[in-house]
PDB file of C-alpha atoms in Angstrom:
ATOM      1  CA  UNK P   1       0.000   0.000   0.000  1.00  0.00           C
ATOM      2  CA  UNK P   2       1.275   3.491  -0.884  1.00  0.00           C
ATOM      3  CA  UNK P   3       2.153   5.653   2.082  1.00  0.00           C
ATOM      4  CA  UNK P   4       0.532   8.892   0.942  1.00  0.00           C
ATOM      5  CA  UNK P   5      -3.132   8.414   0.121  1.00  0.00           C
ATOM      6  CA  UNK P   6      -5.863  10.980  -0.434  1.00  0.00           C
ATOM      7  CA  UNK P   7      -9.571  10.487   0.116  1.00  0.00           C
ATOM      8  CA  UNK P   8     -12.269  11.982  -2.118  1.00  0.00           C
ATOM      9  CA  UNK P   9     -15.943  11.923  -1.130  1.00  0.00           C
ATOM     10  CA  UNK P  10     -18.853  12.895  -3.390  1.00  0.00           C
ATOM     11  CA  UNK P  11     -22.269  12.716  -1.724  1.00  0.00           C
ATOM     12  CA  UNK P  12     -25.283  13.245  -3.952  1.00  0.00           C
ATOM     13  CA  UNK P  13     -29.000  12.646  -3.591  1.00  0.00           C
ATOM     14  CA  UNK P  14     -28.753   9.297  -5.420  1.00  0.00           C
ATOM     15  CA  UNK P  15     -25.213   8.010  -4.884  1.00  0.00           C
ATOM     16  CA  UNK P  16     -22.313   8.290  -2.454  1.00  0.00           C
ATOM     17  CA  UNK P  17     -18.914   7.906  -4.105  1.00  0.00           C
ATOM     18  CA  UNK P  18     -15.634   7.437  -2.262  1.00  0.00           C
ATOM     19  CA  UNK P  19     -12.195   7.089  -3.852  1.00  0.00           C
ATOM     20  CA  UNK P  20      -8.626   6.639  -2.679  1.00  0.00           C
ATOM     21  CA  UNK P  21      -5.820   8.027  -4.831  1.00  0.00           C
ATOM     22  CA  UNK P  22      -2.055   8.011  -4.392  1.00  0.00           C
ATOM     23  CA  UNK P  23       0.320  10.961  -4.740  1.00  0.00           C
ATOM     24  CA  UNK P  24       0.463  10.397  -8.519  1.00  0.00           C
ATOM     25  CA  UNK P  25      -3.332  10.595  -8.816  1.00  0.00           C
ATOM     26  CA  UNK P  26      -3.742   6.894  -9.540  1.00  0.00           C
ATOM     27  CA  UNK P  27      -7.040   5.477  -8.285  1.00  0.00           C
ATOM     28  CA  UNK P  28      -6.327   2.813  -5.666  1.00  0.00           C
ATOM     29  CA  UNK P  29      -9.916   2.089  -4.667  1.00  0.00           C
ATOM     30  CA  UNK P  30     -13.369   3.367  -5.596  1.00  0.00           C
ATOM     31  CA  UNK P  31     -16.724   2.743  -3.934  1.00  0.00           C
ATOM     32  CA  UNK P  32     -20.125   3.587  -5.423  1.00  0.00           C
ATOM     33  CA  UNK P  33     -23.142   3.204  -3.121  1.00  0.00           C
ATOM     34  CA  UNK P  34     -26.765   4.336  -3.233  1.00  0.00           C
ATOM     35  CA  UNK P  35     -27.331   7.161  -0.753  1.00  0.00           C
ATOM     36  CA  UNK P  36     -30.882   5.926   0.021  1.00  0.00           C
ATOM     37  CA  UNK P  37     -31.692   9.150   1.858  1.00  0.00           C
ATOM     38  CA  UNK P  38     -29.189   8.235   4.599  1.00  0.00           C
ATOM     39  CA  UNK P  39     -25.988  10.125   3.670  1.00  0.00           C
ATOM     40  CA  UNK P  40     -24.265   9.848   7.068  1.00  0.00           C
ATOM     41  CA  UNK P  41     -24.977   6.139   7.492  1.00  0.00           C
ATOM     42  CA  UNK P  42     -23.944   5.291   3.926  1.00  0.00           C
ATOM     43  CA  UNK P  43     -20.749   7.347   4.207  1.00  0.00           C
ATOM     44  CA  UNK P  44     -19.819   5.540   7.426  1.00  0.00           C
ATOM     45  CA  UNK P  45     -20.504   2.244   5.654  1.00  0.00           C
ATOM     46  CA  UNK P  46     -18.256   3.162   2.707  1.00  0.00           C
ATOM     47  CA  UNK P  47     -15.405   4.252   4.989  1.00  0.00           C
ATOM     48  CA  UNK P  48     -15.876   1.118   7.074  1.00  0.00           C
ATOM     49  CA  UNK P  49     -15.528  -1.001   3.931  1.00  0.00           C
ATOM     50  CA  UNK P  50     -12.204   0.690   3.150  1.00  0.00           C
ATOM     51  CA  UNK P  51     -10.916   0.193   6.669  1.00  0.00           C
ATOM     52  CA  UNK P  52     -11.949  -3.472   6.744  1.00  0.00           C
ATOM     53  CA  UNK P  53     -10.032  -4.072   3.520  1.00  0.00           C
ATOM     54  CA  UNK P  54      -6.844  -2.152   4.275  1.00  0.00           C
ATOM     55  CA  UNK P  55      -6.819  -1.624   8.039  1.00  0.00           C
ATOM     56  CA  UNK P  56      -3.936   0.356   9.518  1.00  0.00           C
ATOM     57  CA  UNK P  57      -2.132   0.315   6.175  1.00  0.00           C
ATOM     58  CA  UNK P  58      -4.291   3.301   5.232  1.00  0.00           C
ATOM     59  CA  UNK P  59      -2.410   6.524   5.879  1.00  0.00           C
ATOM     60  CA  UNK P  60      -4.656   9.366   4.784  1.00  0.00           C
ATOM     61  CA  UNK P  61      -2.792  12.598   4.028  1.00  0.00           C
ATOM     62  CA  UNK P  62      -5.748  14.655   2.816  1.00  0.00           C
ATOM     63  CA  UNK P  63      -9.548  14.536   2.474  1.00  0.00           C
ATOM     64  CA  UNK P  64     -11.954  16.478   0.265  1.00  0.00           C
ATOM     65  CA  UNK P  65     -15.750  16.504  -0.018  1.00  0.00           C
ATOM     66  CA  UNK P  66     -18.058  17.558  -2.842  1.00  0.00           C
ATOM     67  CA  UNK P  67     -21.630  17.013  -4.004  1.00  0.00           C
ATOM     68  CA  UNK P  68     -24.910  18.274  -2.577  1.00  0.00           C
ATOM     69  CA  UNK P  69     -24.001  16.716   0.791  1.00  0.00           C
ATOM     70  CA  UNK P  70     -20.450  18.070   0.862  1.00  0.00           C
ATOM     71  CA  UNK P  71     -20.850  20.253   3.958  1.00  0.00           C
ATOM     72  CA  UNK P  72     -22.481  17.449   5.928  1.00  0.00           C
ATOM     73  CA  UNK P  73     -19.754  15.020   4.826  1.00  0.00           C
ATOM     74  CA  UNK P  74     -17.015  17.483   5.784  1.00  0.00           C
ATOM     75  CA  UNK P  75     -18.315  17.585   9.363  1.00  0.00           C
ATOM     76  CA  UNK P  76     -18.403  13.787   9.540  1.00  0.00           C
ATOM     77  CA  UNK P  77     -14.892  13.105   8.224  1.00  0.00           C
ATOM     78  CA  UNK P  78     -12.981  16.305   8.975  1.00  0.00           C
ATOM     79  CA  UNK P  79     -12.375  17.541   5.430  1.00  0.00           C
ATOM     80  CA  UNK P  80      -9.367  19.595   4.390  1.00  0.00           C
ATOM     81  CA  UNK P  81     -11.204  21.084   1.417  1.00  0.00           C
ATOM     82  CA  UNK P  82     -14.860  21.450   0.382  1.00  0.00           C
ATOM     83  CA  UNK P  83     -15.749  22.350  -3.219  1.00  0.00           C
ATOM     84  CA  UNK P  84     -18.807  22.273  -5.475  1.00  0.00           C
ATOM     85  CA  UNK P  85     -19.394  19.600  -8.112  1.00  0.00           C
ATOM     86  CA  UNK P  86     -18.455  21.858 -11.037  1.00  0.00           C
ATOM     87  CA  UNK P  87     -14.955  22.396  -9.685  1.00  0.00           C
ATOM     88  CA  UNK P  88     -14.482  18.723  -8.782  1.00  0.00           C
ATOM     89  CA  UNK P  89     -15.692  17.327 -12.128  1.00  0.00           C
ATOM     90  CA  UNK P  90     -13.603  19.805 -14.079  1.00  0.00           C
ATOM     91  CA  UNK P  91     -10.502  18.930 -12.045  1.00  0.00           C
ATOM     92  CA  UNK P  92     -10.769  15.194 -12.723  1.00  0.00           C
ATOM     93  CA  UNK P  93     -11.639  15.662 -16.394  1.00  0.00           C
ATOM     94  CA  UNK P  94      -8.584  17.865 -16.965  1.00  0.00           C
ATOM     95  CA  UNK P  95      -6.420  15.361 -15.079  1.00  0.00           C
ATOM     96  CA  UNK P  96      -7.397  12.469 -17.377  1.00  0.00           C
ATOM     97  CA  UNK P  97      -7.849  14.450 -20.622  1.00  0.00           C
ATOM     98  CA  UNK P  98      -5.751  17.646 -20.353  1.00  0.00           C
ATOM     99  CA  UNK P  99      -7.183  19.209 -23.536  1.00  0.00           C
ATOM    100  CA  UNK P 100     -10.846  18.522 -22.659  1.00  0.00           C
ATOM    101  CA  UNK P 101     -13.199  21.288 -23.844  1.00  0.00           C
ATOM    102  CA  UNK P 102     -16.670  20.060 -22.827  1.00  0.00           C
ATOM    103  CA  UNK P 103     -18.028  17.945 -19.975  1.00  0.00           C
ATOM    104  CA  UNK P 104     -21.492  16.397 -20.130  1.00  0.00           C
ATOM    105  CA  UNK P 105     -22.435  15.173 -16.658  1.00  0.00           C
ATOM    106  CA  UNK P 106     -25.758  13.475 -15.976  1.00  0.00           C
ATOM    107  CA  UNK P 107     -26.582  11.981 -12.603  1.00  0.00           C
ATOM    108  CA  UNK P 108     -29.694  10.554 -11.026  1.00  0.00           C
ATOM    109  CA  UNK P 109     -31.308  13.844  -9.990  1.00  0.00           C
ATOM    110  CA  UNK P 110     -29.410  16.581 -11.811  1.00  0.00           C
ATOM    111  CA  UNK P 111     -27.296  17.280 -14.864  1.00  0.00           C
ATOM    112  CA  UNK P 112     -24.505  19.701 -15.704  1.00  0.00           C
ATOM    113  CA  UNK P 113     -22.557  21.061 -18.628  1.00  0.00           C
ATOM    114  CA  UNK P 114     -19.066  22.463 -18.148  1.00  0.00           C
ATOM    115  CA  UNK P 115     -17.092  24.319 -20.804  1.00  0.00           C
ATOM    116  CA  UNK P 116     -13.308  24.467 -20.464  1.00  0.00           C
ATOM    117  CA  UNK P 117     -10.612  26.396 -22.281  1.00  0.00           C
ATOM    118  CA  UNK P 118      -6.903  26.222 -21.529  1.00  0.00           C
ATOM    119  CA  UNK P 119      -7.661  24.021 -18.492  1.00  0.00           C
ATOM    120  CA  UNK P 120      -9.930  26.698 -16.989  1.00  0.00           C
ATOM    121  CA  UNK P 121     -13.736  26.544 -16.573  1.00  0.00           C
ATOM    122  CA  UNK P 122     -15.195  29.331 -18.685  1.00  0.00           C
ATOM    123  CA  UNK P 123     -18.909  28.490 -18.460  1.00  0.00           C
ATOM    124  CA  UNK P 124     -21.300  26.005 -16.904  1.00  0.00           C
ATOM    125  CA  UNK P 125     -24.984  25.317 -16.359  1.00  0.00           C
ATOM    126  CA  UNK P 126     -26.969  23.010 -14.097  1.00  0.00           C
ATOM    127  CA  UNK P 127     -30.422  21.460 -14.174  1.00  0.00           C
ATOM    128  CA  UNK P 128     -31.831  20.470 -10.787  1.00  0.00           C
ATOM    129  CA  UNK P 129     -35.515  21.094 -11.494  1.00  0.00           C
ATOM    130  CA  UNK P 130     -36.840  18.940 -14.345  1.00  0.00           C
ATOM    131  CA  UNK P 131     -36.512  15.148 -14.126  1.00  0.00           C
ATOM    132  CA  UNK P 132     -36.663  14.839 -17.926  1.00  0.00           C
ATOM    133  CA  UNK P 133     -33.001  15.808 -18.182  1.00  0.00           C
ATOM    134  CA  UNK P 134     -31.677  13.381 -15.556  1.00  0.00           C
ATOM    135  CA  UNK P 135     -31.073   9.694 -14.960  1.00  0.00           C
ATOM    136  CA  UNK P 136     -34.291   9.322 -12.971  1.00  0.00           C
ATOM    137  CA  UNK P 137     -36.138   9.915 -16.261  1.00  0.00           C
ATOM    138  CA  UNK P 138     -34.647   6.718 -17.710  1.00  0.00           C
ATOM    139  CA  UNK P 139     -34.979   4.819 -14.421  1.00  0.00           C
ATOM    140  CA  UNK P 140     -38.694   5.510 -14.244  1.00  0.00           C
ATOM    141  CA  UNK P 141     -39.389   4.465 -17.839  1.00  0.00           C
ATOM    142  CA  UNK P 142     -37.255   1.318 -17.551  1.00  0.00           C
ATOM    143  CA  UNK P 143     -39.267   0.376 -14.474  1.00  0.00           C
ATOM    144  CA  UNK P 144     -42.515   0.854 -16.397  1.00  0.00           C
ATOM    145  CA  UNK P 145     -41.261  -1.445 -19.144  1.00  0.00           C
ATOM    146  CA  UNK P 146     -40.045  -4.000 -16.580  1.00  0.00           C
ATOM    147  CA  UNK P 147     -36.470  -3.720 -17.861  1.00  0.00           C
ATOM    148  CA  UNK P 148     -33.458  -3.636 -15.485  1.00  0.00           C
ATOM    149  CA  UNK P 149     -31.735  -0.273 -15.877  1.00  0.00           C
ATOM    150  CA  UNK P 150     -28.443  -2.154 -16.348  1.00  0.00           C
ATOM    151  CA  UNK P 151     -29.866  -3.725 -19.541  1.00  0.00           C
ATOM    152  CA  UNK P 152     -31.398  -0.491 -20.853  1.00  0.00           C
ATOM    153  CA  UNK P 153     -28.503   0.575 -23.077  1.00  0.00           C
ATOM    154  CA  UNK P 154     -27.794  -2.944 -24.303  1.00  0.00           C
ATOM    155  CA  UNK P 155     -31.369  -3.258 -25.589  1.00  0.00           C
ATOM    156  CA  UNK P 156     -31.778   0.331 -26.822  1.00  0.00           C
ATOM    157  CA  UNK P 157     -28.641   0.264 -28.958  1.00  0.00           C
ATOM    158  CA  UNK P 158     -30.224  -2.464 -31.144  1.00  0.00           C
ATOM    159  CA  UNK P 159     -32.847   0.003 -32.367  1.00  0.00           C
ATOM    160  CA  UNK P 160     -33.213   0.366 -36.148  1.00  0.00           C
ATOM    161  CA  UNK P 161     -36.038   2.924 -36.206  1.00  0.00           C
ATOM    162  CA  UNK P 162     -36.228   4.904 -32.936  1.00  0.00           C
ATOM    163  CA  UNK P 163     -39.542   6.591 -32.227  1.00  0.00           C
ATOM    164  CA  UNK P 164     -39.700  10.302 -31.471  1.00  0.00           C
ATOM    165  CA  UNK P 165     -40.776  10.972 -27.900  1.00  0.00           C
ATOM    166  CA  UNK P 166     -41.551  14.393 -26.464  1.00  0.00           C
ATOM    167  CA  UNK P 167     -38.816  14.755 -23.883  1.00  0.00           C
ATOM    168  CA  UNK P 168     -39.226  18.318 -22.625  1.00  0.00           C
ATOM    169  CA  UNK P 169     -41.351  17.108 -19.709  1.00  0.00           C
ATOM    170  CA  UNK P 170     -41.119  13.775 -17.866  1.00  0.00           C
ATOM    171  CA  UNK P 171     -44.926  13.566 -17.532  1.00  0.00           C
ATOM    172  CA  UNK P 172     -45.573  14.183 -21.239  1.00  0.00           C
ATOM    173  CA  UNK P 173     -42.748  11.801 -22.179  1.00  0.00           C
ATOM    174  CA  UNK P 174     -44.353   8.989 -20.203  1.00  0.00           C
ATOM    175  CA  UNK P 175     -47.720   9.597 -21.869  1.00  0.00           C
ATOM    176  CA  UNK P 176     -46.032   9.673 -25.267  1.00  0.00           C
ATOM    177  CA  UNK P 177     -44.174   6.432 -24.528  1.00  0.00           C
ATOM    178  CA  UNK P 178     -47.379   4.658 -23.508  1.00  0.00           C
ATOM    179  CA  UNK P 179     -48.961   5.794 -26.775  1.00  0.00           C
ATOM    180  CA  UNK P 180     -46.029   4.383 -28.770  1.00  0.00           C
ATOM    181  CA  UNK P 181     -46.376   1.084 -26.919  1.00  0.00           C
ATOM    182  CA  UNK P 182     -50.060   0.925 -27.763  1.00  0.00           C
ATOM    183  CA  UNK P 183     -49.219   1.485 -31.420  1.00  0.00           C
ATOM    184  CA  UNK P 184     -46.999  -1.596 -31.301  1.00  0.00           C
ATOM    185  CA  UNK P 185     -43.513  -0.112 -31.702  1.00  0.00           C
ATOM    186  CA  UNK P 186     -40.665  -2.489 -30.705  1.00  0.00           C
ATOM    187  CA  UNK P 187     -39.242  -2.060 -27.207  1.00  0.00           C
ATOM    188  CA  UNK P 188     -35.731  -1.202 -28.449  1.00  0.00           C
ATOM    189  CA  UNK P 189     -37.090   1.601 -30.650  1.00  0.00           C
ATOM    190  CA  UNK P 190     -38.972   3.079 -27.701  1.00  0.00           C
ATOM    191  CA  UNK P 191     -35.924   2.840 -25.410  1.00  0.00           C
ATOM    192  CA  UNK P 192     -33.570   4.507 -27.864  1.00  0.00           C
ATOM    193  CA  UNK P 193     -36.266   7.103 -28.519  1.00  0.00           C
ATOM    194  CA  UNK P 194     -36.163   7.861 -24.788  1.00  0.00           C
ATOM    195  CA  UNK P 195     -32.367   8.238 -24.924  1.00  0.00           C
ATOM    196  CA  UNK P 196     -32.660  10.668 -27.822  1.00  0.00           C
ATOM    197  CA  UNK P 197     -35.403  12.557 -25.957  1.00  0.00           C
ATOM    198  CA  UNK P 198     -33.177  12.963 -22.886  1.00  0.00           C
ATOM    199  CA  UNK P 199     -30.224  14.057 -25.028  1.00  0.00           C
ATOM    200  CA  UNK P 200     -32.369  16.598 -26.917  1.00  0.00           C
ATOM    201  CA  UNK P 201     -33.735  17.935 -23.624  1.00  0.00           C
ATOM    202  CA  UNK P 202     -30.208  18.307 -22.263  1.00  0.00           C
ATOM    203  CA  UNK P 203     -28.914  20.092 -25.361  1.00  0.00           C
ATOM    204  CA  UNK P 204     -31.973  22.360 -25.641  1.00  0.00           C
ATOM    205  CA  UNK P 205     -31.773  23.479 -22.026  1.00  0.00           C
ATOM    206  CA  UNK P 206     -28.276  23.259 -20.580  1.00  0.00           C
ATOM    207  CA  UNK P 207     -26.365  23.654 -23.852  1.00  0.00           C
ATOM    208  CA  UNK P 208     -28.592  26.356 -25.325  1.00  0.00           C
ATOM    209  CA  UNK P 209     -26.457  29.154 -26.750  1.00  0.00           C
ATOM    210  CA  UNK P 210     -23.262  27.288 -25.931  1.00  0.00           C
ATOM    211  CA  UNK P 211     -20.665  25.919 -28.340  1.00  0.00           C
ATOM    212  CA  UNK P 212     -19.786  22.318 -27.531  1.00  0.00           C
ATOM    213  CA  UNK P 213     -16.282  21.543 -28.732  1.00  0.00           C
ATOM    214  CA  UNK P 214     -14.329  18.294 -28.611  1.00  0.00           C
ATOM    215  CA  UNK P 215     -12.845  16.544 -26.765  1.00  0.00           C
ATOM    216  CA  UNK P 216     -16.185  15.953 -25.021  1.00  0.00           C
ATOM    217  CA  UNK P 217     -16.275  13.826 -21.863  1.00  0.00           C
ATOM    218  CA  UNK P 218     -19.458  12.099 -20.694  1.00  0.00           C
ATOM    219  CA  UNK P 219     -19.480  11.665 -16.898  1.00  0.00           C
ATOM    220  CA  UNK P 220     -21.947  10.640 -14.199  1.00  0.00           C
ATOM    221  CA  UNK P 221     -23.939   7.469 -13.610  1.00  0.00           C
ATOM    222  CA  UNK P 222     -25.912   7.794 -16.861  1.00  0.00           C
ATOM    223  CA  UNK P 223     -22.653   7.474 -18.832  1.00  0.00           C
ATOM    224  CA  UNK P 224     -22.884   3.725 -18.109  1.00  0.00           C
ATOM    225  CA  UNK P 225     -25.741   3.630 -20.634  1.00  0.00           C
ATOM    226  CA  UNK P 226     -24.074   2.986 -24.017  1.00  0.00           C
ATOM    227  CA  UNK P 227     -27.227   4.078 -25.826  1.00  0.00           C
ATOM    228  CA  UNK P 228     -27.024   7.529 -24.212  1.00  0.00           C
ATOM    229  CA  UNK P 229     -23.484   7.918 -25.531  1.00  0.00           C
ATOM    230  CA  UNK P 230     -24.729   6.946 -28.998  1.00  0.00           C
ATOM    231  CA  UNK P 231     -27.654   9.392 -28.732  1.00  0.00           C
ATOM    232  CA  UNK P 232     -25.351  12.332 -27.977  1.00  0.00           C
ATOM    233  CA  UNK P 233     -22.970  11.314 -30.758  1.00  0.00           C
ATOM    234  CA  UNK P 234     -25.818  11.188 -33.279  1.00  0.00           C
ATOM    235  CA  UNK P 235     -27.198  14.579 -32.269  1.00  0.00           C
ATOM    236  CA  UNK P 236     -23.816  16.335 -32.027  1.00  0.00           C
ATOM    237  CA  UNK P 237     -21.979  14.544 -34.815  1.00  0.00           C
ATOM    238  CA  UNK P 238     -18.938  14.347 -32.518  1.00  0.00           C
ATOM    239  CA  UNK P 239     -17.302  11.386 -30.797  1.00  0.00           C
ATOM    240  CA  UNK P 240     -17.969  11.276 -27.049  1.00  0.00           C
ATOM    241  CA  UNK P 241     -15.376  10.008 -24.555  1.00  0.00           C
ATOM    242  CA  UNK P 242     -16.542   8.038 -21.514  1.00  0.00           C
ATOM    243  CA  UNK P 243     -13.669   7.964 -18.983  1.00  0.00           C
ATOM    244  CA  UNK P 244     -12.808   4.765 -17.101  1.00  0.00           C
ATOM    245  CA  UNK P 245     -14.030   6.161 -13.781  1.00  0.00           C
ATOM    246  CA  UNK P 246     -17.054   7.973 -15.250  1.00  0.00           C
ATOM    247  CA  UNK P 247     -19.277   7.356 -12.196  1.00  0.00           C
ATOM    248  CA  UNK P 248     -16.833   8.642  -9.545  1.00  0.00           C
ATOM    249  CA  UNK P 249     -15.195  11.569 -11.363  1.00  0.00           C
ATOM    250  CA  UNK P 250     -16.442  14.064  -8.785  1.00  0.00           C
ATOM    251  CA  UNK P 251     -14.823  12.095  -5.971  1.00  0.00           C
ATOM    252  CA  UNK P 252     -11.563  11.799  -7.920  1.00  0.00           C
ATOM    253  CA  UNK P 253     -11.556  15.530  -8.609  1.00  0.00           C
ATOM    254  CA  UNK P 254     -11.990  16.492  -4.978  1.00  0.00           C
ATOM    255  CA  UNK P 255      -9.302  13.969  -3.943  1.00  0.00           C
ATOM    256  CA  UNK P 256      -6.893  15.632  -6.378  1.00  0.00           C
ATOM    257  CA  UNK P 257      -7.774  19.046  -4.907  1.00  0.00           C
ATOM    258  CA  UNK P 258      -7.223  17.672  -1.391  1.00  0.00           C
ATOM    259  CA  UNK P 259      -3.779  16.474  -2.471  1.00  0.00           C
ATOM    260  CA  UNK P 260      -2.908  19.994  -3.603  1.00  0.00           C
ATOM    261  CA  UNK P 261      -4.414  21.687  -0.538  1.00  0.00           C
ATOM    262  CA  UNK P 262      -2.641  19.547   2.079  1.00  0.00           C
ATOM    263  CA  UNK P 263       0.852  19.707   0.589  1.00  0.00           C
ATOM    264  CA  UNK P 264       3.165  20.264   3.547  1.00  0.00           C
ATOM    265  CA  UNK P 265       0.227  20.407   5.998  1.00  0.00           C
ATOM    266  CA  UNK P 266      -1.317  18.023   8.525  1.00  0.00           C
ATOM    267  CA  UNK P 267      -4.733  16.655   7.531  1.00  0.00           C
ATOM    268  CA  UNK P 268      -7.886  17.347   9.549  1.00  0.00           C
ATOM    269  CA  UNK P 269      -9.147  13.801   8.884  1.00  0.00           C
ATOM    270  CA  UNK P 270     -10.727  12.294  12.016  1.00  0.00           C
ATOM    271  CA  UNK P 271      -9.556   8.745  11.296  1.00  0.00           C
ATOM    272  CA  UNK P 272     -11.560   5.697  10.256  1.00  0.00           C
ATOM    273  CA  UNK P 273     -12.022   4.285  13.753  1.00  0.00           C
ATOM    274  CA  UNK P 274     -13.156   7.617  15.217  1.00  0.00           C
ATOM    275  CA  UNK P 275     -15.696   8.117  12.442  1.00  0.00           C
ATOM    276  CA  UNK P 276     -17.005   4.586  12.965  1.00  0.00           C
ATOM    277  CA  UNK P 277     -17.371   5.082  16.734  1.00  0.00           C
ATOM    278  CA  UNK P 278     -19.029   8.491  16.577  1.00  0.00           C
ATOM    279  CA  UNK P 279     -22.786   8.870  16.541  1.00  0.00           C
ATOM    280  CA  UNK P 280     -23.724  11.599  14.093  1.00  0.00           C
ATOM    281  CA  UNK P 281     -27.259  12.908  13.787  1.00  0.00           C
ATOM    282  CA  UNK P 282     -29.150  15.891  12.455  1.00  0.00           C
ATOM    283  CA  UNK P 283     -32.236  17.653  13.745  1.00  0.00           C
ATOM    284  CA  UNK P 284     -34.238  20.411  12.142  1.00  0.00           C
ATOM    285  CA  UNK P 285     -36.463  23.223  13.311  1.00  0.00           C
ATOM    286  CA  UNK P 286     -38.266  26.173  11.766  1.00  0.00           C
ATOM    287  CA  UNK P 287     -37.136  29.605  12.925  1.00  0.00           C
ATOM    288  CA  UNK P 288     -40.101  31.961  13.383  1.00  0.00           C
ATOM    289  CA  UNK P 289     -38.184  35.113  14.274  1.00  0.00           C
ATOM    290  CA  UNK P 290     -39.019  36.672  10.873  1.00  0.00           C
ATOM    291  CA  UNK P 291     -41.181  36.055   7.820  1.00  0.00           C
ATOM    292  CA  UNK P 292     -38.517  33.894   6.103  1.00  0.00           C
ATOM    293  CA  UNK P 293     -39.374  30.889   8.312  1.00  0.00           C
ATOM    294  CA  UNK P 294     -35.952  29.337   7.664  1.00  0.00           C
ATOM    295  CA  UNK P 295     -35.606  25.582   8.112  1.00  0.00           C
ATOM    296  CA  UNK P 296     -32.484  25.299  10.247  1.00  0.00           C
ATOM    297  CA  UNK P 297     -30.530  22.045  10.501  1.00  0.00           C
ATOM    298  CA  UNK P 298     -28.494  21.202  13.600  1.00  0.00           C
ATOM    299  CA  UNK P 299     -25.628  18.695  13.373  1.00  0.00           C
ATOM    300  CA  UNK P 300     -24.669  16.666  16.456  1.00  0.00           C
ATOM    301  CA  UNK P 301     -21.616  14.536  17.171  1.00  0.00           C
ATOM    302  CA  UNK P 302     -22.157  12.172  20.129  1.00  0.00           C
ATOM    303  CA  UNK P 303     -24.909  14.443  21.392  1.00  0.00           C
ATOM    304  CA  UNK P 304     -22.848  17.636  21.149  1.00  0.00           C
ATOM    305  CA  UNK P 305     -24.059  20.388  18.859  1.00  0.00           C
ATOM    306  CA  UNK P 306     -21.305  20.992  16.317  1.00  0.00           C
ATOM    307  CA  UNK P 307     -22.810  23.127  13.566  1.00  0.00           C
ATOM    308  CA  UNK P 308     -25.958  24.653  12.134  1.00  0.00           C
ATOM    309  CA  UNK P 309     -26.999  25.820   8.694  1.00  0.00           C
ATOM    310  CA  UNK P 310     -30.049  26.811   6.651  1.00  0.00           C
ATOM    311  CA  UNK P 311     -30.631  30.246   8.226  1.00  0.00           C
ATOM    312  CA  UNK P 312     -30.526  33.122   5.722  1.00  0.00           C
ATOM    313  CA  UNK P 313     -29.448  35.697   8.321  1.00  0.00           C
ATOM    314  CA  UNK P 314     -26.821  33.356   9.844  1.00  0.00           C
ATOM    315  CA  UNK P 315     -28.272  33.876  13.305  1.00  0.00           C
ATOM    316  CA  UNK P 316     -27.522  30.252  14.169  1.00  0.00           C
ATOM    317  CA  UNK P 317     -24.826  29.224  11.670  1.00  0.00           C
ATOM    318  CA  UNK P 318     -22.524  32.087  12.685  1.00  0.00           C
ATOM    319  CA  UNK P 319     -22.972  31.448  16.411  1.00  0.00           C
ATOM    320  CA  UNK P 320     -20.180  29.237  17.732  1.00  0.00           C
ATOM    321  CA  UNK P 321     -21.584  29.189  21.272  1.00  0.00           C
ATOM    322  CA  UNK P 322     -23.892  26.318  20.459  1.00  0.00           C
ATOM    323  CA  UNK P 323     -24.734  25.600  24.078  1.00  0.00           C
ATOM    324  CA  UNK P 324     -26.928  28.714  24.131  1.00  0.00           C
ATOM    325  CA  UNK P 325     -30.137  27.311  22.667  1.00  0.00           C
ATOM    326  CA  UNK P 326     -33.153  29.338  21.638  1.00  0.00           C
ATOM    327  CA  UNK P 327     -35.852  27.281  23.381  1.00  0.00           C
ATOM    328  CA  UNK P 328     -38.581  29.186  21.586  1.00  0.00           C
ATOM    329  CA  UNK P 329     -37.544  27.607  18.281  1.00  0.00           C
ATOM    330  CA  UNK P 330     -36.438  24.134  19.390  1.00  0.00           C
TER     331      UNK P 330
END
């Protein structure tokens, strides 16, 4: 086992990704788990899996967190750096393909486009509102057709005459798909039609007004679907690259950033055994001190209040004397 290892954690609404890299950036281990609405528990499970496999041979020199649950994860593990998904995905893409110009990233609940020039992010856009442009769109339709999502691409890529499905709205797309089924169209034509619908939705919304130049990398869980890669290639007329670690690129990116941040410094990482022993929990309350009615989240470590967030005025999040509770709101 290499002596200097760096830990990258990417917690999203659908998946929790954890990677270990060495000082050269080589991926030593990667773990991809479903978050299942339990980010703390799943993160502890992933870290426990690493510790069970490597034990005391693991010498962590730096830790980074990213994803929608990055701040929560940073409190659990003791992160040295916390960055958003755009920064993390761009970092890993540039590491593997230095001249990358465009990143297409589609996850379970959101999607992103990142434009890069001279190894610098020059533009980006995100979709976190409409399901029609995300992996959940395909998951839902595969479930309706009683097809395992793992087999979706394999079947869809056999299509000879894909049907056109209205993909601007997930609800309308489902109605349109049912209609195509009733007309008797083959399953593979409907599936590839769905892939094209998602790709068109993505390009019409996130890529609108943007120039997509190659090399183009396709990242995120949906990149596992070979039919989605084909759909983008047909619509763009450009070859799409799916990197080896397409589903954990965010975690790799933040691990690389942690390596840079901790150079010559001592990591804040709590240690695998400490994280396993600690009892982390969150509690929420609604602040009624003004008309904003902020939903404040309190984070506890072994019963001790460690941090708070969610308040627009920072009445609670900026207060480090957490023992002074506002009983009116709790």
